[in-house]
XYZ file of N, CA and C in Angstrom:
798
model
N 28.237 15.130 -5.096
C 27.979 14.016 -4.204
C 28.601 14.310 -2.844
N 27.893 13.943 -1.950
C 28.476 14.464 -0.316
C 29.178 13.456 0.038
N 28.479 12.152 -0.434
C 29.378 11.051 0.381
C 29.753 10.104 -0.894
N 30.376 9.879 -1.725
C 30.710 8.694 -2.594
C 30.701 7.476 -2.151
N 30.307 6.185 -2.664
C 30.408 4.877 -2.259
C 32.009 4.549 -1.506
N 32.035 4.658 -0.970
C 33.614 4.132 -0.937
C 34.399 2.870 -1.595
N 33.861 2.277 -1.946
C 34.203 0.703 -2.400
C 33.603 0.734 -3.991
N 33.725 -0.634 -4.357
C 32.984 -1.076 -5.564
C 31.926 -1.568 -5.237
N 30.720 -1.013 -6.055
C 29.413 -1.039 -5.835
C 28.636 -2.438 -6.054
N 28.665 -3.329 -4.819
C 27.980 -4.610 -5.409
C 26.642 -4.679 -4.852
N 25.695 -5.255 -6.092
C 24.378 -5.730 -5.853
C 24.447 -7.200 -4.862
N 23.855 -7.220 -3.687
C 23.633 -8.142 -2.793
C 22.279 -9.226 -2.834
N 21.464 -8.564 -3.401
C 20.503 -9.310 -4.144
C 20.190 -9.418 -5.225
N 19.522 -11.226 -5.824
C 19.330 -11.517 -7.038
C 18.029 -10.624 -7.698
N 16.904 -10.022 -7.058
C 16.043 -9.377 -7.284
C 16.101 -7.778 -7.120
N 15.303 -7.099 -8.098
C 15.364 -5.597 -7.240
C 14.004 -4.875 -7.847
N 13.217 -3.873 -7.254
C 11.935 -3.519 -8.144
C 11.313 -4.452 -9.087
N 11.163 -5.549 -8.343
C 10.758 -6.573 -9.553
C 11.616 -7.011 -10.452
N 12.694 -6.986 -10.387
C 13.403 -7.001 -11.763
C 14.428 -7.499 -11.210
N 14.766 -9.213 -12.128
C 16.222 -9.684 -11.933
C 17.721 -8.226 -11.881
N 18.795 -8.773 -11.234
C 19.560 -8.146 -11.094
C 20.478 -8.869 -11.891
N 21.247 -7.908 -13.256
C 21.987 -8.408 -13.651
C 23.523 -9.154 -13.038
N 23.506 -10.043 -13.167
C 24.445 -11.475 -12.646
C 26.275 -10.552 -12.425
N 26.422 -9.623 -12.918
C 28.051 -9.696 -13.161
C 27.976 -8.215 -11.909
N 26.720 -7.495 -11.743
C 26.815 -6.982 -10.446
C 26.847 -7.126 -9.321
N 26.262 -8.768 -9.395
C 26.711 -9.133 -8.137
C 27.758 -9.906 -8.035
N 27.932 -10.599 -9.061
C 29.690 -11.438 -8.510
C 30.817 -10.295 -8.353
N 30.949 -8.961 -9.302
C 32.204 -8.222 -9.828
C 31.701 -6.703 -9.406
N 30.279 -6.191 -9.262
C 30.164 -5.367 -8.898
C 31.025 -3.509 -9.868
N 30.733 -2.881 -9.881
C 31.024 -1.550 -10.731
C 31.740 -0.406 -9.812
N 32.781 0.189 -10.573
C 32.841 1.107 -9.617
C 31.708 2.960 -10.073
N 31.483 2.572 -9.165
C 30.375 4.066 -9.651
C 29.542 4.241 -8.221
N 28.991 5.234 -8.258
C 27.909 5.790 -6.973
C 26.600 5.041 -7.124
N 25.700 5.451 -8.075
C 24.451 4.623 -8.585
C 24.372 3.938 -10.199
N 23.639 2.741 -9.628
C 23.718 2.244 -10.835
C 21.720 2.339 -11.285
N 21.462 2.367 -12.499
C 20.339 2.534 -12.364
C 19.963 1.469 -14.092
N 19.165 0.754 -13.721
C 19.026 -0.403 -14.628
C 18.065 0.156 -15.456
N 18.477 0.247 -17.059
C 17.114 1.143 -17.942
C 16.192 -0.253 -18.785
N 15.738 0.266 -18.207
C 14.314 -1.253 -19.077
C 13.554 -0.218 -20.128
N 12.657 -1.169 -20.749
C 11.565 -0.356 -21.534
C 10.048 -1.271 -21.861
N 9.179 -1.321 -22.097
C 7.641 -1.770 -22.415
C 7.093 -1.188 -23.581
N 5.943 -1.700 -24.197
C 5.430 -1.394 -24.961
C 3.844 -1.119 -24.533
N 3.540 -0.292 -24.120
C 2.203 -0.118 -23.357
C 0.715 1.255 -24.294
N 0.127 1.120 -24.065
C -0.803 1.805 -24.343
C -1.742 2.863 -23.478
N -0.144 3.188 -22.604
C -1.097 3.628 -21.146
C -0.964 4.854 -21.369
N -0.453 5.574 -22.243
C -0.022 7.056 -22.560
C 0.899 7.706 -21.601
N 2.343 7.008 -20.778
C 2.816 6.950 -20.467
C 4.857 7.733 -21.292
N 5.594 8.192 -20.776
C 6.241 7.790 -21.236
C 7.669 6.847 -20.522
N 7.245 7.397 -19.402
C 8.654 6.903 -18.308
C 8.277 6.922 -17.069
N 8.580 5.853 -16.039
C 9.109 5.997 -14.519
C 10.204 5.455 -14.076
N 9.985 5.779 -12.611
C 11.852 5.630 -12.424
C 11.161 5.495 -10.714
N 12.097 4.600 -10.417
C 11.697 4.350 -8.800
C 13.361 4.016 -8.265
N 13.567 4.735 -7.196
C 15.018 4.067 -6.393
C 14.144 2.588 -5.707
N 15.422 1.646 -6.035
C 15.571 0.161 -5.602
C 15.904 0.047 -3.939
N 17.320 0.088 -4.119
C 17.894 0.224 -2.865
C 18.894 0.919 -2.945
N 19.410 1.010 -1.099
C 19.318 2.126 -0.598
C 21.582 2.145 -0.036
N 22.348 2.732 -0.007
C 23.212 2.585 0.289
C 22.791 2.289 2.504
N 23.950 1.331 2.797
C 23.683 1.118 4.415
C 24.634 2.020 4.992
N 25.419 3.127 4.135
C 26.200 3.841 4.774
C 25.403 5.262 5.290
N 24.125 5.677 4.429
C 23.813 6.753 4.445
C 22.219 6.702 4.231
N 21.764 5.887 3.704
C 20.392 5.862 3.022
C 20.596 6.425 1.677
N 21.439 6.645 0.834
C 21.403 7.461 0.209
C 21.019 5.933 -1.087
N 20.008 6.175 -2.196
C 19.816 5.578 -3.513
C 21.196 4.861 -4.258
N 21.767 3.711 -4.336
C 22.120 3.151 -5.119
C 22.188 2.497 -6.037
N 20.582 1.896 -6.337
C 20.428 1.166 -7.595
C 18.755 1.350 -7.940
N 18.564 1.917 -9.037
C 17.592 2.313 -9.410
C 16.764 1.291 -10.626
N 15.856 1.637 -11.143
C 14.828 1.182 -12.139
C 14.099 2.412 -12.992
N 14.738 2.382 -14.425
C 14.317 3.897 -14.937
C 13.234 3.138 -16.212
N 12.033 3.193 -16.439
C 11.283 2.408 -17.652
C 10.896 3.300 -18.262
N 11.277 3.026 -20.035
C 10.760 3.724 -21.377
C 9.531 2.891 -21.384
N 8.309 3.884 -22.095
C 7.586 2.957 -22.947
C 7.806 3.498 -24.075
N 8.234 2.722 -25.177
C 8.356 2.723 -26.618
C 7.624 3.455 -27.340
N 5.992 3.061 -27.141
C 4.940 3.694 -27.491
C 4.486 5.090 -26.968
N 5.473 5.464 -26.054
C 5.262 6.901 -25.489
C 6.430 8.141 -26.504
N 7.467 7.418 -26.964
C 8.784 8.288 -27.734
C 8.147 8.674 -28.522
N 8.271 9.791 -29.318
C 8.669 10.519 -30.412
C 9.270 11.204 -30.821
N 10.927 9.975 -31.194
C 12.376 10.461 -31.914
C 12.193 11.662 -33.043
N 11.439 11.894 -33.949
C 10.603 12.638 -34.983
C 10.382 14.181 -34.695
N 9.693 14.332 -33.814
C 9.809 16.087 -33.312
C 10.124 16.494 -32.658
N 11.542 18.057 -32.980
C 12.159 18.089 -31.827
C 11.619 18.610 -30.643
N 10.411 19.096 -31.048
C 9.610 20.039 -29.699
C 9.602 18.537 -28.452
N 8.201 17.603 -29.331
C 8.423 16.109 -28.722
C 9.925 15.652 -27.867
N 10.692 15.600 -28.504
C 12.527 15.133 -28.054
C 12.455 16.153 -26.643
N 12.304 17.406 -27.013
C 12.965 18.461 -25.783
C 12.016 17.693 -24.728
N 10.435 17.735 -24.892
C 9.607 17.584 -23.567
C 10.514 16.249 -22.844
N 10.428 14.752 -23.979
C 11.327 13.685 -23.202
C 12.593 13.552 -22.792
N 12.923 14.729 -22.919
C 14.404 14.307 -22.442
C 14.185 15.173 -20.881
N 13.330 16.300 -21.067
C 12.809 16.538 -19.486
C 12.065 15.523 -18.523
N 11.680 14.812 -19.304
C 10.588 14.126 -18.355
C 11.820 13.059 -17.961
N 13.223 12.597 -18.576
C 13.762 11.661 -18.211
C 14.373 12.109 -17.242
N 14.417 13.717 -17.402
C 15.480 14.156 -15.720
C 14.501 14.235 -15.110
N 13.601 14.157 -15.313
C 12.423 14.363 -13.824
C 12.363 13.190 -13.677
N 12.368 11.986 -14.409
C 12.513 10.665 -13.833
C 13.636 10.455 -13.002
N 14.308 10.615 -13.123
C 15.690 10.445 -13.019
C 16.195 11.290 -11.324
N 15.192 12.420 -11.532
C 15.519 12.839 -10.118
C 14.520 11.951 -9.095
N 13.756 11.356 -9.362
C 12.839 10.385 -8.666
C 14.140 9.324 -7.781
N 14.254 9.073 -8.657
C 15.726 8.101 -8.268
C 16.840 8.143 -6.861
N 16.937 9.722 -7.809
C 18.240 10.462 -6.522
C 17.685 10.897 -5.620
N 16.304 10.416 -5.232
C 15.428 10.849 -3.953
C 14.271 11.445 -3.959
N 13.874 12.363 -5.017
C 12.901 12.882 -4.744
C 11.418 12.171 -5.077
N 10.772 11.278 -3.755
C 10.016 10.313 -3.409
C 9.534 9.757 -2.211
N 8.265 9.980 -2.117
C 7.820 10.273 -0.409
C 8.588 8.612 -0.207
N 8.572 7.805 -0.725
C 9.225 6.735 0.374
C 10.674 6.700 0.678
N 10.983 7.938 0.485
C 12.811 8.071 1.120
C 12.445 9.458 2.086
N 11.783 10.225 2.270
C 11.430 11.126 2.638
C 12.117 11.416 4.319
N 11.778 9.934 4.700
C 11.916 9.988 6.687
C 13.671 8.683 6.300
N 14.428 9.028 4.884
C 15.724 8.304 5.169
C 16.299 9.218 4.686
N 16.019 10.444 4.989
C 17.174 11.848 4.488
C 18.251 11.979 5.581
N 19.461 12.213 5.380
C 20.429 12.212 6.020
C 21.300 13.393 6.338
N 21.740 13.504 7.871
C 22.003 14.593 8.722
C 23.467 14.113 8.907
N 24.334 14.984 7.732
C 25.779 14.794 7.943
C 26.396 15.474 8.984
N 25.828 16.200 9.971
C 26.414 16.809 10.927
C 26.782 15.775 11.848
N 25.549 15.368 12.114
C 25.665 13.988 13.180
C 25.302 13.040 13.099
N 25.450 12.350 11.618
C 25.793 11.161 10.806
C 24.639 10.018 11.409
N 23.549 10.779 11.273
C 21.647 9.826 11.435
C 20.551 10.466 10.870
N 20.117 9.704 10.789
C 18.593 10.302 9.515
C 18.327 11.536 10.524
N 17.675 12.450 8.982
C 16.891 13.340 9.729
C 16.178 13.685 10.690
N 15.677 14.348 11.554
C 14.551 14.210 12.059
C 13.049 14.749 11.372
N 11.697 14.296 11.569
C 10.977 14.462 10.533
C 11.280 16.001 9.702
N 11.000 15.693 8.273
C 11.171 16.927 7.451
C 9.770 16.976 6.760
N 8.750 16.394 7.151
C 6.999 16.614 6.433
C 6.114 17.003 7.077
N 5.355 17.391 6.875
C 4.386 17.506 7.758
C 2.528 18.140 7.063
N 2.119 18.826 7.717
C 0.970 18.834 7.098
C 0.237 20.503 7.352
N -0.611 20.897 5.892
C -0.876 22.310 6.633
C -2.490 22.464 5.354
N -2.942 23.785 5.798
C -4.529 23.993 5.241
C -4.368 24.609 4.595
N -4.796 25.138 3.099
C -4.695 27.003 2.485
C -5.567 26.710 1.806
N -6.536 27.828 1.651
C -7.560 27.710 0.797
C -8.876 26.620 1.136
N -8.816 26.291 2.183
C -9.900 24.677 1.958
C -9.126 23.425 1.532
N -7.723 22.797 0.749
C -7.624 22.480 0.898
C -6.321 21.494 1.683
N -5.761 20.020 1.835
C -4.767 20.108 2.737
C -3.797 19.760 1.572
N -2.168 19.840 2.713
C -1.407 20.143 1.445
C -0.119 18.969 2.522
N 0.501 18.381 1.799
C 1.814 17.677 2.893
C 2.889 18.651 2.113
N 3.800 18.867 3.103
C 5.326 20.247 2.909
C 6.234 18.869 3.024
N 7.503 19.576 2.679
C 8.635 19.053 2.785
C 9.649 19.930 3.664
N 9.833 20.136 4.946
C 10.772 21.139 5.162
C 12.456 20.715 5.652
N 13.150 21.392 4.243
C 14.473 21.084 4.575
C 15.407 22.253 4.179
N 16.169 22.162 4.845
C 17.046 23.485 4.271
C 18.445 22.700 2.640
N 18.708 23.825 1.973
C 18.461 24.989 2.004
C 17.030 25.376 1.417
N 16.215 24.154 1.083
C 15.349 24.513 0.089
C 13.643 25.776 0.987
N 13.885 25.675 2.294
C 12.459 26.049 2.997
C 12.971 27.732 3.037
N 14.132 28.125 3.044
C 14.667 29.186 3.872
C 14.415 30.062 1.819
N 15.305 29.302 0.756
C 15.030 30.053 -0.329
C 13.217 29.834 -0.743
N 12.365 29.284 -0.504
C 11.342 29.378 -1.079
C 10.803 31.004 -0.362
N 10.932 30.990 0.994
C 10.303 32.148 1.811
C 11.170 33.497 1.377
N 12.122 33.348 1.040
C 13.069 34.136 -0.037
C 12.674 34.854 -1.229
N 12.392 33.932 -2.215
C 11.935 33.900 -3.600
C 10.111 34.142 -3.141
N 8.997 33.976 -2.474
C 8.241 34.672 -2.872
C 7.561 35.343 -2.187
N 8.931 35.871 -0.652
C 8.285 37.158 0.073
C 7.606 36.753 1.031
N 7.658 35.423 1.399
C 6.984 35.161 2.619
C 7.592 34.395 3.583
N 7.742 35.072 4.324
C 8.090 34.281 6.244
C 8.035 33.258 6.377
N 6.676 32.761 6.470
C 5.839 32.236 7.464
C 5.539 30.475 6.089
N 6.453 30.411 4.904
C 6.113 29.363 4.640
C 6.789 28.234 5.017
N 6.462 26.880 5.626
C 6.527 25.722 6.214
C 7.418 24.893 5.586
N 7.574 24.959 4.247
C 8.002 24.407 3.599
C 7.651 24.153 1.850
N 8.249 23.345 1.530
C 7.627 22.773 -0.157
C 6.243 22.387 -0.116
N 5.244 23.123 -0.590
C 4.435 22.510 -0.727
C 4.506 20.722 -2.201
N 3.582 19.742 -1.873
C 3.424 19.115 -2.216
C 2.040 18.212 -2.913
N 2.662 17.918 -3.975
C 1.081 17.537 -5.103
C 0.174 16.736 -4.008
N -1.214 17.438 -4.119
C -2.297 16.781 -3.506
C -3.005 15.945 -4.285
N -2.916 16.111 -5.338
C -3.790 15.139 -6.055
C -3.517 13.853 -7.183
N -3.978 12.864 -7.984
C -3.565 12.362 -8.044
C -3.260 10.778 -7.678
N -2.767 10.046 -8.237
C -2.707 8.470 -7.663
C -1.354 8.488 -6.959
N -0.810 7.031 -6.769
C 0.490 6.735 -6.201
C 1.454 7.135 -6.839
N 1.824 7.789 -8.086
C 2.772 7.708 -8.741
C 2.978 9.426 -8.511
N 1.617 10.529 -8.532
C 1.916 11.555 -8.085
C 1.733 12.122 -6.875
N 1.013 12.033 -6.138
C 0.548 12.073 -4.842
C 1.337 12.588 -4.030
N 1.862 13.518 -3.503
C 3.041 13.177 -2.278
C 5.042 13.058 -3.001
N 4.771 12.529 -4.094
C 6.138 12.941 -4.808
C 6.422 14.527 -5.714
N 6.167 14.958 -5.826
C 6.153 16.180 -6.599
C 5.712 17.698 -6.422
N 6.216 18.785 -6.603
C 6.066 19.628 -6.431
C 4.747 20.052 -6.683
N 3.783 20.851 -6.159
C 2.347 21.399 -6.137
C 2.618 21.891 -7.620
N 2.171 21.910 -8.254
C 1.518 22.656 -9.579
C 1.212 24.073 -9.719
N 0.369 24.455 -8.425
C -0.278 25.278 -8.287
C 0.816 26.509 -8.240
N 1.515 26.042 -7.381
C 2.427 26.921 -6.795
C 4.121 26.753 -7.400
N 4.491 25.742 -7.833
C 5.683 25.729 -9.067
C 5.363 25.575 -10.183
N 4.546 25.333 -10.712
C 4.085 25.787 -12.709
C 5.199 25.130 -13.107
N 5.870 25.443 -13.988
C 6.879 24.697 -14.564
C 7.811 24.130 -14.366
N 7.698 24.048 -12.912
C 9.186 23.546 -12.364
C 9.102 22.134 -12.842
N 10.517 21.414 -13.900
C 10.560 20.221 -13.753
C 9.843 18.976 -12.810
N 9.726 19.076 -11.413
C 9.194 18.370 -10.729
C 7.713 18.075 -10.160
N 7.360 18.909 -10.709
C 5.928 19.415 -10.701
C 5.439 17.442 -11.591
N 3.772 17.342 -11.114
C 3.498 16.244 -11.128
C 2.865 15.481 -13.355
N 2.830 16.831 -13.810
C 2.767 15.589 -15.353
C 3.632 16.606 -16.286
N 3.526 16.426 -17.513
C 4.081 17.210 -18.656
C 3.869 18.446 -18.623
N 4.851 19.038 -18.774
C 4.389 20.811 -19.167
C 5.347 21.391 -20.029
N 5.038 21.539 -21.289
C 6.178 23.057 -22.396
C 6.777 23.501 -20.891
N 7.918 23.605 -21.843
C 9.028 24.977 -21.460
C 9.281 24.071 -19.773
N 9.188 23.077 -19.502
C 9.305 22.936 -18.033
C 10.893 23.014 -17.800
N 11.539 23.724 -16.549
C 12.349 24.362 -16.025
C 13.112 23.484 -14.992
N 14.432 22.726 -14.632
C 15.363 22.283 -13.887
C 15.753 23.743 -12.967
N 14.710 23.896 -12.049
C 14.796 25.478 -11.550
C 15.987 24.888 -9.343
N 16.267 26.136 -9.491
C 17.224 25.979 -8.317
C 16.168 25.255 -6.746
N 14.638 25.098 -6.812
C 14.230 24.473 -6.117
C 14.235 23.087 -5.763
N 14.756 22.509 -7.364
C 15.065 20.972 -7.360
C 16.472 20.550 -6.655
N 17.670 21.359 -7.293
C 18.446 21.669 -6.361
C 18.520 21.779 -4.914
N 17.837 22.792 -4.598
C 17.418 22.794 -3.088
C 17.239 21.418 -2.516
N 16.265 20.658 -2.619
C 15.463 19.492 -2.276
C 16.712 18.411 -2.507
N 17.509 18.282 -3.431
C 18.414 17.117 -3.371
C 19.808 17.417 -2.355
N 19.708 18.939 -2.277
C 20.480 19.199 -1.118
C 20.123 18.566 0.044
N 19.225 19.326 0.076
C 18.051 18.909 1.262
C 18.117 17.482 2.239
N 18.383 16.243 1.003
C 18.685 15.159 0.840
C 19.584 14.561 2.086
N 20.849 15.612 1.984
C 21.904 15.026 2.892
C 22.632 14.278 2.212
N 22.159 14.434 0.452
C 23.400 13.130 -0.430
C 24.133 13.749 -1.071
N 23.870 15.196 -1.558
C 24.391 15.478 -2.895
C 24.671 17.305 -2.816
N 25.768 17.589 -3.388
C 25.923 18.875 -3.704
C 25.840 19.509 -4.733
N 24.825 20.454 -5.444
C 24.415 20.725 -6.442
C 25.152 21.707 -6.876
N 25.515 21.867 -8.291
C 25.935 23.208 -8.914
C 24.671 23.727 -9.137
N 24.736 25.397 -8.449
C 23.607 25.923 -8.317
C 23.542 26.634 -10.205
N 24.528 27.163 -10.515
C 25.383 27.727 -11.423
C 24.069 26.815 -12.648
N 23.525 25.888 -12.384
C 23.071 24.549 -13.498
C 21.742 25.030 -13.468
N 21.611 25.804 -12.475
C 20.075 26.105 -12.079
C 19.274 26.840 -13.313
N 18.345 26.655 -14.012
C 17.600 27.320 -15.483
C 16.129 28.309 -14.468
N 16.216 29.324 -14.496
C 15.683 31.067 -14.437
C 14.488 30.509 -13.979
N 13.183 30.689 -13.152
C 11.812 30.437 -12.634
C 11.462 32.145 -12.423
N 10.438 32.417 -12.803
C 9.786 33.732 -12.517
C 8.475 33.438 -11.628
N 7.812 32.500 -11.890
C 6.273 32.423 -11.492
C 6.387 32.810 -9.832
N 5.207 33.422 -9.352
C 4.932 33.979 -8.219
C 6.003 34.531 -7.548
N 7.024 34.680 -8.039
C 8.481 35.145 -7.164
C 8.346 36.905 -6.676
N 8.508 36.894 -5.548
C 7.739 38.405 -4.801
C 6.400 38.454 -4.601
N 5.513 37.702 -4.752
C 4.350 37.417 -4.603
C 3.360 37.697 -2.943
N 4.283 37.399 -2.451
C 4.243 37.082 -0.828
C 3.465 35.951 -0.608
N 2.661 36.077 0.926
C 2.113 35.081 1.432
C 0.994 34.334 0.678
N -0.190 35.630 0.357
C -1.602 35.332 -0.489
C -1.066 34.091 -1.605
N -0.275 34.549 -2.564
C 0.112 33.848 -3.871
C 0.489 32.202 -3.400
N 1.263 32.331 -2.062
C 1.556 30.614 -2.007
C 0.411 30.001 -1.209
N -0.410 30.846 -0.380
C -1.567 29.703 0.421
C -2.440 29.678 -0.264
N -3.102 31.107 -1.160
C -4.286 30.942 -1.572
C -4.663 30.515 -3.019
N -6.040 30.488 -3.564
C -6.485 29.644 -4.543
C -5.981 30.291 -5.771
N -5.882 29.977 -6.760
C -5.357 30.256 -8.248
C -6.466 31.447 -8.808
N -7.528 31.116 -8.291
C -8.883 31.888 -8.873
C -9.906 32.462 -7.993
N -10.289 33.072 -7.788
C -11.524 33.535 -6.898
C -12.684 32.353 -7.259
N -13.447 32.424 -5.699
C -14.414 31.246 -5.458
C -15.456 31.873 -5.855
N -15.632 33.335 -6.180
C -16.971 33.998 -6.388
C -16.899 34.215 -8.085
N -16.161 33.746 -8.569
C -16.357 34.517 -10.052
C -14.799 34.092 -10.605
N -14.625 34.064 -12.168
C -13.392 33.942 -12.640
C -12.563 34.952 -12.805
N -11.637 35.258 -11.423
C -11.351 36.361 -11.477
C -9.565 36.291 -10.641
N -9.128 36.921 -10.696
C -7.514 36.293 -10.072
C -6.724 37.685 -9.771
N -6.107 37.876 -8.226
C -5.380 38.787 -8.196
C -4.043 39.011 -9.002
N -3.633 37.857 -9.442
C -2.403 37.640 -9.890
C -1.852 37.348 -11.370
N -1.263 37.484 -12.138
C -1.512 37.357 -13.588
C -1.079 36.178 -13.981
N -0.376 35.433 -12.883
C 0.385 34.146 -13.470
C -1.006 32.896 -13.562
N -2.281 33.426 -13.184
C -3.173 32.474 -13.253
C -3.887 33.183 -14.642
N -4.296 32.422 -15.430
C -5.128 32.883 -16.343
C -6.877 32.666 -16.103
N -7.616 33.761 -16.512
C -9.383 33.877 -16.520
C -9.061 34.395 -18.022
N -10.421 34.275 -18.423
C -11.584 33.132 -18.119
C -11.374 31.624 -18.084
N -11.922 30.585 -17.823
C -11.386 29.589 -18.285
C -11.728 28.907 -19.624
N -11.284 28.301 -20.183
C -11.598 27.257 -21.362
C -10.931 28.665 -22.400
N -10.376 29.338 -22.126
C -9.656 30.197 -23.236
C -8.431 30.055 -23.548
N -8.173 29.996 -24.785
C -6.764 29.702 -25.569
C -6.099 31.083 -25.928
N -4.469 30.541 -24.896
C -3.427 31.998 -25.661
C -2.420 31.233 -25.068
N -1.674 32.142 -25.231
C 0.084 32.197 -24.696
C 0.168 31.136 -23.548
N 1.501 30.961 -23.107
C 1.577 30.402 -21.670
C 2.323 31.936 -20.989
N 2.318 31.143 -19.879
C 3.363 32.075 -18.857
C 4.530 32.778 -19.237
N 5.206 31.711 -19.694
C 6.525 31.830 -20.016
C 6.566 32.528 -22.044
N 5.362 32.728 -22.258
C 5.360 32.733 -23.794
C 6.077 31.726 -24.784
N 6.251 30.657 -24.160
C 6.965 29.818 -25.482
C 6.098 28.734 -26.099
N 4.822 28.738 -25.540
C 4.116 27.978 -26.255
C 2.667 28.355 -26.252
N 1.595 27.758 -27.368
C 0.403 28.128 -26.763
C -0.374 27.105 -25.667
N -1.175 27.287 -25.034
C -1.869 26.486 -23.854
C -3.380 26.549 -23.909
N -4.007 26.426 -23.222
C -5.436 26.177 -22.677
C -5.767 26.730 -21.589
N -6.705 27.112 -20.714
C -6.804 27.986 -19.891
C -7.627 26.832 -19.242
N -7.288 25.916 -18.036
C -8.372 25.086 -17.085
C -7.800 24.874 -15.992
N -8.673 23.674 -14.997
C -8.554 23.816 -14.284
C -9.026 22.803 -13.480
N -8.523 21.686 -12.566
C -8.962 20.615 -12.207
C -9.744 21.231 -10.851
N -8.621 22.002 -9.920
C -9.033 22.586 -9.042
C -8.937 24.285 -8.623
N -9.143 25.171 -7.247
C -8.434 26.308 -7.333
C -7.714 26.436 -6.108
């Protein structure tokens, strides 16, 4: 944490994300950095969790009280393969929280000279289609690092998608398993880019040391992060981390599970 609450943490309003605020946070308040209120539903949406930051500390912008929701009907306590995927998807919820979410995006904070950032998004083309970046250090300087290219802008960011992925999450295309990446994936990875990005933040100091191994496109160079997954003329791919033909079943990337070979877009 860069900046700790200084005080005891009181809720100032009776409401928050929709959701009463429990009564003894605001008369007595907690001592802690964030508090994050866990609810749960019973839904049929094939869902298993979201997580949205509430509000916002007035010292920094930085997330203080969050909203993390189970759906019941999404758990399965029963298999541990099942258990491993949810307990990832709860840190990927969970990092939603500690910021990573286009509506905190323009309240990232510049401890040098103690005021929001100046913009860190912006917008760029590859392949045909458009893409919104995130550029913040340290995370823009190691991506051009890790896969050999200069000239990249920043994080790319999920294009597709509704409100819930849109603009929050890492491209797919181009992080594969990274935890933050926009739905479920085997074997998904708490890789040093997530790190990066909460650095990035202006809230928090990460043990890099925590960081779990990413191989995909790393040395790749420029082609691998602008261009398409597949050739537009035929199913065909310079690169091996994309699989051809499509609709074919084998391995994943990482070999720890089997997969499907598709493809919404390239």
């Amino acid at each position: 944490m860069v900046d700790p609450y200084p005080e005891t943490l009181k809720i100032s309003v009776e409401e928050a994300c929709g959701l009463p605020v429990p009564q003894y946070l605001i008369d007595d308040g907690v001592e802690a950095d964030l508090i994050v209120l866990v609810t749960g539903v019973s839904s049929d949406e094939g869902f298993l969790a979201n997580a949205q930051p509430c509000i916002s500390s007035n010292q920094n912008n930085r997330p203080v009280y969050g909203n993390l929701e189970f759906n019941y009907k999404g758990i399965n306590p029963t298999d541990s393969f099942a258990f491993a995927n949810d307990y990832l998807t709860t840190l990927h919820e969970f990092t939603h929280i500690l910021g990573f979410t286009n509506g905190l995006y323009d309240k990232f904070w510049d401890n040098e000279n103690d005021d929001v950032k100046p913009l860190v998004t912006g917008e760029v083309e590859y392949a045909g289609f458009t893409y919104t970046y995130v550029d913040i250090e340290p995370l823009t300087t190691m991506l051009q690092t890790y896969f050999g290219c200069e000239t990249i802008p920043g994080a790319l960011l999920e294009n597709q998608g509704g409100d819930g992925s849109l603009g929050s999450h890492f491209e797919r295309r181009v992080f594969h398993s990274e935890v933050m990446t926009a739905s479920e994936i085997d074997d998904a990875r708490m890789s040093a880019f997530t790190l990066a990005f909460l650095e990035g933040t202006g809230w928090y100091t990460p043990d890099y040391d925590m960081a779990e191994p990413m191989n995909w496109g790393k040395n790749q160079g420029c082609e691998f992060y602008e261009g398409p997954c597949i050739s537009g003329s035929g199913p065909s791919s310079e690169f091996d981390e994309f699989c051809v033909p499509m609709e074919q079943v084998g391995c994943t990337w990482t070999r720890a599970a089997q997969a499907y070979c598709g493809a919404t877009s390239r």
